[in-house]
């Protein structure tokens, strides 16, 4: 126990003095994080295929010169400027080395007249040829398209990139081989091909285990490595152990305790008693509860390697799955803000696992790191102390997992968090409603069998009913006008004597009872007094 405590204290001291690695998110003015090619562009940037500029040119038509550069860079080919066999590409061109390397590798050919035509625009058919050759694709799909035929030069190459799931064609059953290609489209096709090369199409799985009001996440890489992040409360330990065994786990390569709260570390005691552990990753946050002390004693007794990471560090886990630490704050005053925040990335598919980190930590991470992720494990069980609107907009997850207990006393998840997720069109999954949730990915695509949580969109308050305008009162009768009509009075009279019983001063021309025979002086009044 003494060894673990001393090691933890030493790690905290060392890492608190070390500078943080500043890995900012790549921002192109024409590729916001809501853009359909954002993940593809980011993937190529991380792999050194494209450079960091203010403008990407996502809708720009791609030239043969640019295509050669991107493909050659993705394969690590030599780009040193050199003379080539083409009359229109010499050593003065900064891209001559990449063009020469791509041609020598058999990826791109020149023209019979001895030219390369570097500024010529690439078509979708030509792109299929380039990628098939670059990635040595040989298997052909049986899928047919109504606008391609066997006599076309690109025909077998199109069938090969379809077989490799680099493209599926268009919804109308066409491939459109003669359509000109944009830089964004080539980026997407190239990123998919690179991911397939990187992962070998192996499936990785991320399981969000239903441990009630707590967290427990199992990551299984495509190479069969296992990482467990948190274990729920002590009472959930047996459930976590059973789940791990059901997924074929016999050894945990890495176990992570995001922070020392009991609803995150309690179940790890049962886990450590049932599985061999390669390394234990801890937040380093000092805590004096019996549960945490028991966990440290068990780590010490089993001689498990113990590490307190720093922000910006990549955890050693699997060479085809990156796990980066975005927050490590052992000196935080609050346990929640001491949470280790991890971003696991397999190919283009990423998972942001935030522990119980609050909004201040979210804000800090957003300014330092790439947080845009395919899936988000919402912080603090869906509490409004996490998942600010700014953070959710920056992450913009396709799917969000909420890990909480049904009918919990905290009211998790809070309505404003659900509204923010709904605003970015994130599909939401709840362990309380769906149970254990598993996301499967090959690095390009992803899926889950969990039923999506239905979020009720708040109905706007009904508009107040307009106050009816009072019916205007009729003006007081003007008996002296000669035009006032007495309700129910006759409109025809035999003589003036009869009329004056109703109209003592007679009636004026225009009154329904007016008759010229009663207007003897022809002045417009009948039976005037």
PDB file of N, CA and C in Angstrom, residues 222-305:
ATOM      1  N   UNK A 222      -9.981  -4.069 -32.153  1.00  0.00           N
ATOM      2  CA  UNK A 222     -10.040  -5.031 -33.243  1.00  0.00           C
ATOM      3  C   UNK A 222      -9.005  -6.133 -33.113  1.00  0.00           C
ATOM      4  N   UNK A 223      -7.945  -5.860 -32.344  1.00  0.00           N
ATOM      5  CA  UNK A 223      -6.893  -6.868 -32.128  1.00  0.00           C
ATOM      6  C   UNK A 223      -7.113  -7.691 -30.867  1.00  0.00           C
ATOM      7  N   UNK A 224      -8.275  -7.517 -30.238  1.00  0.00           N
ATOM      8  CA  UNK A 224      -8.592  -8.349 -29.077  1.00  0.00           C
ATOM      9  C   UNK A 224      -8.104  -7.827 -27.744  1.00  0.00           C
ATOM     10  N   UNK A 225      -7.652  -6.562 -27.693  1.00  0.00           N
ATOM     11  CA  UNK A 225      -7.242  -5.978 -26.408  1.00  0.00           C
ATOM     12  C   UNK A 225      -8.475  -5.482 -25.663  1.00  0.00           C
ATOM     13  N   UNK A 226      -8.398  -5.471 -24.324  1.00  0.00           N
ATOM     14  CA  UNK A 226      -9.534  -5.086 -23.489  1.00  0.00           C
ATOM     15  C   UNK A 226      -9.151  -3.985 -22.514  1.00  0.00           C
ATOM     16  N   UNK A 227      -9.958  -2.944 -22.488  1.00  0.00           N
ATOM     17  CA  UNK A 227      -9.784  -1.850 -21.522  1.00  0.00           C
ATOM     18  C   UNK A 227     -11.107  -1.630 -20.802  1.00  0.00           C
ATOM     19  N   UNK A 228     -11.068  -1.631 -19.477  1.00  0.00           N
ATOM     20  CA  UNK A 228     -12.263  -1.361 -18.676  1.00  0.00           C
ATOM     21  C   UNK A 228     -12.117   0.006 -18.035  1.00  0.00           C
ATOM     22  N   UNK A 229     -13.121   0.838 -18.221  1.00  0.00           N
ATOM     23  CA  UNK A 229     -13.129   2.184 -17.650  1.00  0.00           C
ATOM     24  C   UNK A 229     -14.244   2.257 -16.619  1.00  0.00           C
ATOM     25  N   UNK A 230     -13.861   2.309 -15.343  1.00  0.00           N
ATOM     26  CA  UNK A 230     -14.786   2.360 -14.205  1.00  0.00           C
ATOM     27  C   UNK A 230     -15.568   1.046 -14.052  1.00  0.00           C
ATOM     28  N   UNK A 231     -16.196   0.894 -12.874  1.00  0.00           N
ATOM     29  CA  UNK A 231     -16.879  -0.367 -12.601  1.00  0.00           C
ATOM     30  C   UNK A 231     -18.155  -0.233 -11.809  1.00  0.00           C
ATOM     31  N   UNK A 232     -18.726   0.991 -11.760  1.00  0.00           N
ATOM     32  CA  UNK A 232     -19.952   1.165 -10.995  1.00  0.00           C
ATOM     33  C   UNK A 232     -19.701   1.063  -9.498  1.00  0.00           C
ATOM     34  N   UNK A 233     -20.764   0.908  -8.735  1.00  0.00           N
ATOM     35  CA  UNK A 233     -20.635   0.776  -7.283  1.00  0.00           C
ATOM     36  C   UNK A 233     -20.210  -0.642  -6.904  1.00  0.00           C
ATOM     37  N   UNK A 234     -19.882  -0.840  -5.623  1.00  0.00           N
ATOM     38  CA  UNK A 234     -19.484  -2.165  -5.144  1.00  0.00           C
ATOM     39  C   UNK A 234     -20.559  -3.202  -5.419  1.00  0.00           C
ATOM     40  N   UNK A 235     -21.810  -2.795  -5.263  1.00  0.00           N
ATOM     41  CA  UNK A 235     -22.905  -3.745  -5.443  1.00  0.00           C
ATOM     42  C   UNK A 235     -23.044  -4.189  -6.895  1.00  0.00           C
ATOM     43  N   UNK A 236     -22.429  -3.467  -7.824  1.00  0.00           N
ATOM     44  CA  UNK A 236     -22.497  -3.810  -9.240  1.00  0.00           C
ATOM     45  C   UNK A 236     -21.286  -4.628  -9.692  1.00  0.00           C
ATOM     46  N   UNK A 237     -20.367  -4.891  -8.778  1.00  0.00           N
ATOM     47  CA  UNK A 237     -19.150  -5.613  -9.140  1.00  0.00           C
ATOM     48  C   UNK A 237     -19.417  -6.963  -9.781  1.00  0.00           C
ATOM     49  N   UNK A 238     -20.332  -7.737  -9.202  1.00  0.00           N
ATOM     50  CA  UNK A 238     -20.639  -9.066  -9.743  1.00  0.00           C
ATOM     51  C   UNK A 238     -21.233  -8.955 -11.145  1.00  0.00           C
ATOM     52  N   UNK A 239     -22.062  -7.938 -11.367  1.00  0.00           N
ATOM     53  CA  UNK A 239     -22.654  -7.730 -12.691  1.00  0.00           C
ATOM     54  C   UNK A 239     -21.565  -7.435 -13.725  1.00  0.00           C
ATOM     55  N   UNK A 240     -20.612  -6.587 -13.365  1.00  0.00           N
ATOM     56  CA  UNK A 240     -19.536  -6.226 -14.293  1.00  0.00           C
ATOM     57  C   UNK A 240     -18.684  -7.451 -14.604  1.00  0.00           C
ATOM     58  N   UNK A 241     -18.350  -8.229 -13.589  1.00  0.00           N
ATOM     59  CA  UNK A 241     -17.548  -9.447 -13.791  1.00  0.00           C
ATOM     60  C   UNK A 241     -18.271 -10.402 -14.734  1.00  0.00           C
ATOM     61  N   UNK A 242     -19.560 -10.592 -14.503  1.00  0.00           N
ATOM     62  CA  UNK A 242     -20.348 -11.487 -15.345  1.00  0.00           C
ATOM     63  C   UNK A 242     -20.383 -10.984 -16.791  1.00  0.00           C
ATOM     64  N   UNK A 243     -20.528  -9.677 -16.958  1.00  0.00           N
ATOM     65  CA  UNK A 243     -20.580  -9.108 -18.303  1.00  0.00           C
ATOM     66  C   UNK A 243     -19.251  -9.325 -19.023  1.00  0.00           C
ATOM     67  N   UNK A 244     -18.153  -9.071 -18.336  1.00  0.00           N
ATOM     68  CA  UNK A 244     -16.834  -9.247 -18.953  1.00  0.00           C
ATOM     69  C   UNK A 244     -16.635 -10.690 -19.407  1.00  0.00           C
ATOM     70  N   UNK A 245     -17.019 -11.607 -18.581  1.00  0.00           N
ATOM     71  CA  UNK A 245     -16.861 -13.023 -18.941  1.00  0.00           C
ATOM     72  C   UNK A 245     -17.740 -13.378 -20.140  1.00  0.00           C
ATOM     73  N   UNK A 246     -18.929 -12.784 -20.208  1.00  0.00           N
ATOM     74  CA  UNK A 246     -19.836 -13.085 -21.326  1.00  0.00           C
ATOM     75  C   UNK A 246     -19.284 -12.568 -22.648  1.00  0.00           C
ATOM     76  N   UNK A 247     -18.366 -11.614 -22.577  1.00  0.00           N
ATOM     77  CA  UNK A 247     -17.746 -11.061 -23.785  1.00  0.00           C
ATOM     78  C   UNK A 247     -16.384 -11.693 -24.069  1.00  0.00           C
ATOM     79  N   UNK A 248     -16.111 -12.779 -23.379  1.00  0.00           N
ATOM     80  CA  UNK A 248     -14.888 -13.524 -23.658  1.00  0.00           C
ATOM     81  C   UNK A 248     -13.637 -12.934 -23.049  1.00  0.00           C
ATOM     82  N   UNK A 249     -13.784 -12.023 -22.110  1.00  0.00           N
ATOM     83  CA  UNK A 249     -12.614 -11.397 -21.491  1.00  0.00           C
ATOM     84  C   UNK A 249     -11.978 -12.359 -20.493  1.00  0.00           C
ATOM     85  N   UNK A 250     -10.695 -12.598 -20.651  1.00  0.00           N
ATOM     86  CA  UNK A 250      -9.930 -13.397 -19.684  1.00  0.00           C
ATOM     87  C   UNK A 250      -8.841 -12.563 -19.031  1.00  0.00           C
ATOM     88  N   UNK A 251      -8.471 -11.462 -19.696  1.00  0.00           N
ATOM     89  CA  UNK A 251      -7.471 -10.543 -19.159  1.00  0.00           C
ATOM     90  C   UNK A 251      -7.849  -9.120 -19.545  1.00  0.00           C
ATOM     91  N   UNK A 252      -7.630  -8.193 -18.630  1.00  0.00           N
ATOM     92  CA  UNK A 252      -7.835  -6.776 -18.915  1.00  0.00           C
ATOM     93  C   UNK A 252      -6.469  -6.136 -19.102  1.00  0.00           C
ATOM     94  N   UNK A 253      -6.222  -5.646 -20.300  1.00  0.00           N
ATOM     95  CA  UNK A 253      -4.923  -5.039 -20.583  1.00  0.00           C
ATOM     96  C   UNK A 253      -4.760  -3.726 -19.840  1.00  0.00           C
ATOM     97  N   UNK A 254      -5.861  -2.986 -19.716  1.00  0.00           N
ATOM     98  CA  UNK A 254      -5.842  -1.707 -18.996  1.00  0.00           C
ATOM     99  C   UNK A 254      -7.146  -1.553 -18.227  1.00  0.00           C
ATOM    100  N   UNK A 255      -7.025  -1.092 -16.973  1.00  0.00           N
ATOM    101  CA  UNK A 255      -8.193  -0.703 -16.187  1.00  0.00           C
ATOM    102  C   UNK A 255      -8.005   0.765 -15.811  1.00  0.00           C
ATOM    103  N   UNK A 256      -9.074   1.555 -16.007  1.00  0.00           N
ATOM    104  CA  UNK A 256      -9.020   2.985 -15.722  1.00  0.00           C
ATOM    105  C   UNK A 256     -10.045   3.333 -14.652  1.00  0.00           C
ATOM    106  N   UNK A 257      -9.601   4.060 -13.627  1.00  0.00           N
ATOM    107  CA  UNK A 257     -10.519   4.648 -12.652  1.00  0.00           C
ATOM    108  C   UNK A 257     -10.541   6.143 -12.930  1.00  0.00           C
ATOM    109  N   UNK A 258     -11.644   6.636 -13.493  1.00  0.00           N
ATOM    110  CA  UNK A 258     -11.659   8.039 -13.917  1.00  0.00           C
ATOM    111  C   UNK A 258     -11.506   9.000 -12.750  1.00  0.00           C
ATOM    112  N   UNK A 259     -12.113   8.654 -11.607  1.00  0.00           N
ATOM    113  CA  UNK A 259     -11.974   9.459 -10.382  1.00  0.00           C
ATOM    114  C   UNK A 259     -12.492   8.605  -9.231  1.00  0.00           C
ATOM    115  N   UNK A 260     -12.176   8.986  -7.983  1.00  0.00           N
ATOM    116  CA  UNK A 260     -12.413   8.054  -6.868  1.00  0.00           C
ATOM    117  C   UNK A 260     -13.820   8.009  -6.296  1.00  0.00           C
ATOM    118  N   UNK A 261     -14.835   8.519  -6.978  1.00  0.00           N
ATOM    119  CA  UNK A 261     -16.203   8.394  -6.456  1.00  0.00           C
ATOM    120  C   UNK A 261     -16.634   6.929  -6.463  1.00  0.00           C
ATOM    121  N   UNK A 262     -17.411   6.558  -5.470  1.00  0.00           N
ATOM    122  CA  UNK A 262     -17.783   5.151  -5.278  1.00  0.00           C
ATOM    123  C   UNK A 262     -18.588   4.571  -6.429  1.00  0.00           C
ATOM    124  N   UNK A 263     -19.376   5.402  -7.125  1.00  0.00           N
ATOM    125  CA  UNK A 263     -20.197   4.887  -8.223  1.00  0.00           C
ATOM    126  C   UNK A 263     -19.384   4.654  -9.495  1.00  0.00           C
ATOM    127  N   UNK A 264     -18.080   4.883  -9.409  1.00  0.00           N
ATOM    128  CA  UNK A 264     -17.185   4.634 -10.542  1.00  0.00           C
ATOM    129  C   UNK A 264     -16.131   3.574 -10.212  1.00  0.00           C
ATOM    130  N   UNK A 265     -15.716   3.503  -8.960  1.00  0.00           N
ATOM    131  CA  UNK A 265     -14.605   2.592  -8.632  1.00  0.00           C
ATOM    132  C   UNK A 265     -15.012   1.379  -7.799  1.00  0.00           C
ATOM    133  N   UNK A 266     -16.190   1.420  -7.176  1.00  0.00           N
ATOM    134  CA  UNK A 266     -16.560   0.342  -6.249  1.00  0.00           C
ATOM    135  C   UNK A 266     -16.519  -1.032  -6.874  1.00  0.00           C
ATOM    136  N   UNK A 267     -17.094  -1.175  -8.075  1.00  0.00           N
ATOM    137  CA  UNK A 267     -17.144  -2.475  -8.735  1.00  0.00           C
ATOM    138  C   UNK A 267     -15.796  -2.967  -9.223  1.00  0.00           C
ATOM    139  N   UNK A 268     -14.795  -2.086  -9.287  1.00  0.00           N
ATOM    140  CA  UNK A 268     -13.461  -2.502  -9.753  1.00  0.00           C
ATOM    141  C   UNK A 268     -12.790  -3.467  -8.774  1.00  0.00           C
ATOM    142  N   UNK A 269     -13.208  -3.441  -7.520  1.00  0.00           N
ATOM    143  CA  UNK A 269     -12.630  -4.359  -6.541  1.00  0.00           C
ATOM    144  C   UNK A 269     -12.944  -5.807  -6.922  1.00  0.00           C
ATOM    145  N   UNK A 270     -14.186  -6.081  -7.286  1.00  0.00           N
ATOM    146  CA  UNK A 270     -14.552  -7.429  -7.745  1.00  0.00           C
ATOM    147  C   UNK A 270     -13.837  -7.776  -9.042  1.00  0.00           C
ATOM    148  N   UNK A 271     -13.697  -6.787  -9.919  1.00  0.00           N
ATOM    149  CA  UNK A 271     -13.023  -7.019 -11.198  1.00  0.00           C
ATOM    150  C   UNK A 271     -11.575  -7.437 -10.979  1.00  0.00           C
ATOM    151  N   UNK A 272     -10.859  -6.702 -10.123  1.00  0.00           N
ATOM    152  CA  UNK A 272      -9.444  -7.015  -9.869  1.00  0.00           C
ATOM    153  C   UNK A 272      -9.277  -8.370  -9.196  1.00  0.00           C
ATOM    154  N   UNK A 273     -10.299  -8.799  -8.483  1.00  0.00           N
ATOM    155  CA  UNK A 273     -10.241 -10.116  -7.826  1.00  0.00           C
ATOM    156  C   UNK A 273     -10.556 -11.264  -8.775  1.00  0.00           C
ATOM    157  N   UNK A 274     -11.014 -10.935  -9.985  1.00  0.00           N
ATOM    158  CA  UNK A 274     -11.422 -11.986 -10.922  1.00  0.00           C
ATOM    159  C   UNK A 274     -10.620 -12.011 -12.226  1.00  0.00           C
ATOM    160  N   UNK A 275      -9.860 -10.941 -12.509  1.00  0.00           N
ATOM    161  CA  UNK A 275      -9.138 -10.883 -13.775  1.00  0.00           C
ATOM    162  C   UNK A 275      -7.702 -10.412 -13.583  1.00  0.00           C
ATOM    163  N   UNK A 276      -6.843 -10.904 -14.435  1.00  0.00           N
ATOM    164  CA  UNK A 276      -5.478 -10.397 -14.511  1.00  0.00           C
ATOM    165  C   UNK A 276      -5.516  -9.029 -15.161  1.00  0.00           C
ATOM    166  N   UNK A 277      -4.747  -8.083 -14.636  1.00  0.00           N
ATOM    167  CA  UNK A 277      -4.751  -6.707 -15.140  1.00  0.00           C
ATOM    168  C   UNK A 277      -3.337  -6.299 -15.524  1.00  0.00           C
ATOM    169  N   UNK A 278      -3.195  -5.799 -16.774  1.00  0.00           N
ATOM    170  CA  UNK A 278      -1.871  -5.413 -17.242  1.00  0.00           C
ATOM    171  C   UNK A 278      -1.395  -4.096 -16.671  1.00  0.00           C
ATOM    172  N   UNK A 279      -2.306  -3.122 -16.525  1.00  0.00           N
ATOM    173  CA  UNK A 279      -1.938  -1.815 -15.974  1.00  0.00           C
ATOM    174  C   UNK A 279      -3.173  -1.146 -15.413  1.00  0.00           C
ATOM    175  N   UNK A 280      -2.989  -0.414 -14.303  1.00  0.00           N
ATOM    176  CA  UNK A 280      -4.081   0.331 -13.693  1.00  0.00           C
ATOM    177  C   UNK A 280      -3.792   1.812 -13.878  1.00  0.00           C
ATOM    178  N   UNK A 281      -4.746   2.512 -14.505  1.00  0.00           N
ATOM    179  CA  UNK A 281      -4.625   3.954 -14.737  1.00  0.00           C
ATOM    180  C   UNK A 281      -5.545   4.677 -13.755  1.00  0.00           C
ATOM    181  N   UNK A 282      -4.971   5.605 -12.995  1.00  0.00           N
ATOM    182  CA  UNK A 282      -5.740   6.283 -11.951  1.00  0.00           C
ATOM    183  C   UNK A 282      -5.671   7.793 -12.145  1.00  0.00           C
ATOM    184  N   UNK A 283      -6.706   8.491 -11.676  1.00  0.00           N
ATOM    185  CA  UNK A 283      -6.738   9.951 -11.794  1.00  0.00           C
ATOM    186  C   UNK A 283      -5.684  10.615 -10.918  1.00  0.00           C
ATOM    187  N   UNK A 284      -5.258   9.924  -9.852  1.00  0.00           N
ATOM    188  CA  UNK A 284      -4.298  10.508  -8.923  1.00  0.00           C
ATOM    189  C   UNK A 284      -4.932  11.429  -7.900  1.00  0.00           C
ATOM    190  N   UNK A 285      -6.250  11.582  -7.963  1.00  0.00           N
ATOM    191  CA  UNK A 285      -6.953  12.441  -7.020  1.00  0.00           C
ATOM    192  C   UNK A 285      -6.983  11.778  -5.646  1.00  0.00           C
ATOM    193  N   UNK A 286      -6.407  12.457  -4.641  1.00  0.00           N
ATOM    194  CA  UNK A 286      -6.360  11.902  -3.283  1.00  0.00           C
ATOM    195  C   UNK A 286      -7.771  11.811  -2.712  1.00  0.00           C
ATOM    196  N   UNK A 287      -8.060  10.676  -2.048  1.00  0.00           N
ATOM    197  CA  UNK A 287      -9.386  10.450  -1.486  1.00  0.00           C
ATOM    198  C   UNK A 287      -9.222   9.463  -0.330  1.00  0.00           C
ATOM    199  N   UNK A 288     -10.010   9.621   0.700  1.00  0.00           N
ATOM    200  CA  UNK A 288      -9.782   8.817   1.915  1.00  0.00           C
ATOM    201  C   UNK A 288     -10.923   7.863   2.245  1.00  0.00           C
ATOM    202  N   UNK A 289     -11.796   7.582   1.290  1.00  0.00           N
ATOM    203  CA  UNK A 289     -12.886   6.662   1.588  1.00  0.00           C
ATOM    204  C   UNK A 289     -12.361   5.234   1.706  1.00  0.00           C
ATOM    205  N   UNK A 290     -13.100   4.421   2.434  1.00  0.00           N
ATOM    206  CA  UNK A 290     -12.706   3.014   2.603  1.00  0.00           C
ATOM    207  C   UNK A 290     -12.649   2.296   1.260  1.00  0.00           C
ATOM    208  N   UNK A 291     -13.596   2.629   0.360  1.00  0.00           N
ATOM    209  CA  UNK A 291     -13.640   1.960  -0.949  1.00  0.00           C
ATOM    210  C   UNK A 291     -12.365   2.235  -1.739  1.00  0.00           C
ATOM    211  N   UNK A 292     -11.938   3.495  -1.769  1.00  0.00           N
ATOM    212  CA  UNK A 292     -10.742   3.846  -2.533  1.00  0.00           C
ATOM    213  C   UNK A 292      -9.489   3.232  -1.911  1.00  0.00           C
ATOM    214  N   UNK A 293      -9.420   3.265  -0.582  1.00  0.00           N
ATOM    215  CA  UNK A 293      -8.258   2.676   0.079  1.00  0.00           C
ATOM    216  C   UNK A 293      -8.204   1.164  -0.153  1.00  0.00           C
ATOM    217  N   UNK A 294      -9.357   0.524  -0.136  1.00  0.00           N
ATOM    218  CA  UNK A 294      -9.392  -0.927  -0.397  1.00  0.00           C
ATOM    219  C   UNK A 294      -8.928  -1.230  -1.817  1.00  0.00           C
ATOM    220  N   UNK A 295      -9.314  -0.380  -2.773  1.00  0.00           N
ATOM    221  CA  UNK A 295      -8.891  -0.567  -4.158  1.00  0.00           C
ATOM    222  C   UNK A 295      -7.376  -0.416  -4.285  1.00  0.00           C
ATOM    223  N   UNK A 296      -6.807   0.605  -3.647  1.00  0.00           N
ATOM    224  CA  UNK A 296      -5.359   0.814  -3.709  1.00  0.00           C
ATOM    225  C   UNK A 296      -4.604  -0.349  -3.066  1.00  0.00           C
ATOM    226  N   UNK A 297      -5.121  -0.857  -1.967  1.00  0.00           N
ATOM    227  CA  UNK A 297      -4.481  -1.993  -1.298  1.00  0.00           C
ATOM    228  C   UNK A 297      -4.475  -3.227  -2.190  1.00  0.00           C
ATOM    229  N   UNK A 298      -5.583  -3.417  -2.924  1.00  0.00           N
ATOM    230  CA  UNK A 298      -5.683  -4.568  -3.814  1.00  0.00           C
ATOM    231  C   UNK A 298      -4.701  -4.438  -4.986  1.00  0.00           C
ATOM    232  N   UNK A 299      -4.566  -3.244  -5.525  1.00  0.00           N
ATOM    233  CA  UNK A 299      -3.604  -3.009  -6.601  1.00  0.00           C
ATOM    234  C   UNK A 299      -2.191  -3.312  -6.115  1.00  0.00           C
ATOM    235  N   UNK A 300      -1.903  -2.870  -4.912  1.00  0.00           N
ATOM    236  CA  UNK A 300      -0.577  -3.098  -4.322  1.00  0.00           C
ATOM    237  C   UNK A 300      -0.342  -4.579  -4.077  1.00  0.00           C
ATOM    238  N   UNK A 301      -1.333  -5.265  -3.509  1.00  0.00           N
ATOM    239  CA  UNK A 301      -1.181  -6.682  -3.183  1.00  0.00           C
ATOM    240  C   UNK A 301      -0.979  -7.526  -4.432  1.00  0.00           C
ATOM    241  N   UNK A 302      -1.617  -7.139  -5.535  1.00  0.00           N
ATOM    242  CA  UNK A 302      -1.502  -7.908  -6.779  1.00  0.00           C
ATOM    243  C   UNK A 302      -0.339  -7.422  -7.650  1.00  0.00           C
ATOM    244  N   UNK A 303       0.356  -6.397  -7.162  1.00  0.00           N
ATOM    245  CA  UNK A 303       1.529  -5.871  -7.867  1.00  0.00           C
ATOM    246  C   UNK A 303       1.178  -5.430  -9.301  1.00  0.00           C
ATOM    247  N   UNK A 304       0.045  -4.760  -9.429  1.00  0.00           N
ATOM    248  CA  UNK A 304      -0.406  -4.287 -10.742  1.00  0.00           C
ATOM    249  C   UNK A 304       0.294  -2.973 -11.056  1.00  0.00           C
ATOM    250  N   UNK A 305       0.928  -2.851 -12.222  1.00  0.00           N
ATOM    251  CA  UNK A 305       1.552  -1.574 -12.593  1.00  0.00           C
ATOM    252  C   UNK A 305       0.537  -0.440 -12.517  1.00  0.00           C
TER     253      UNK A 305
END
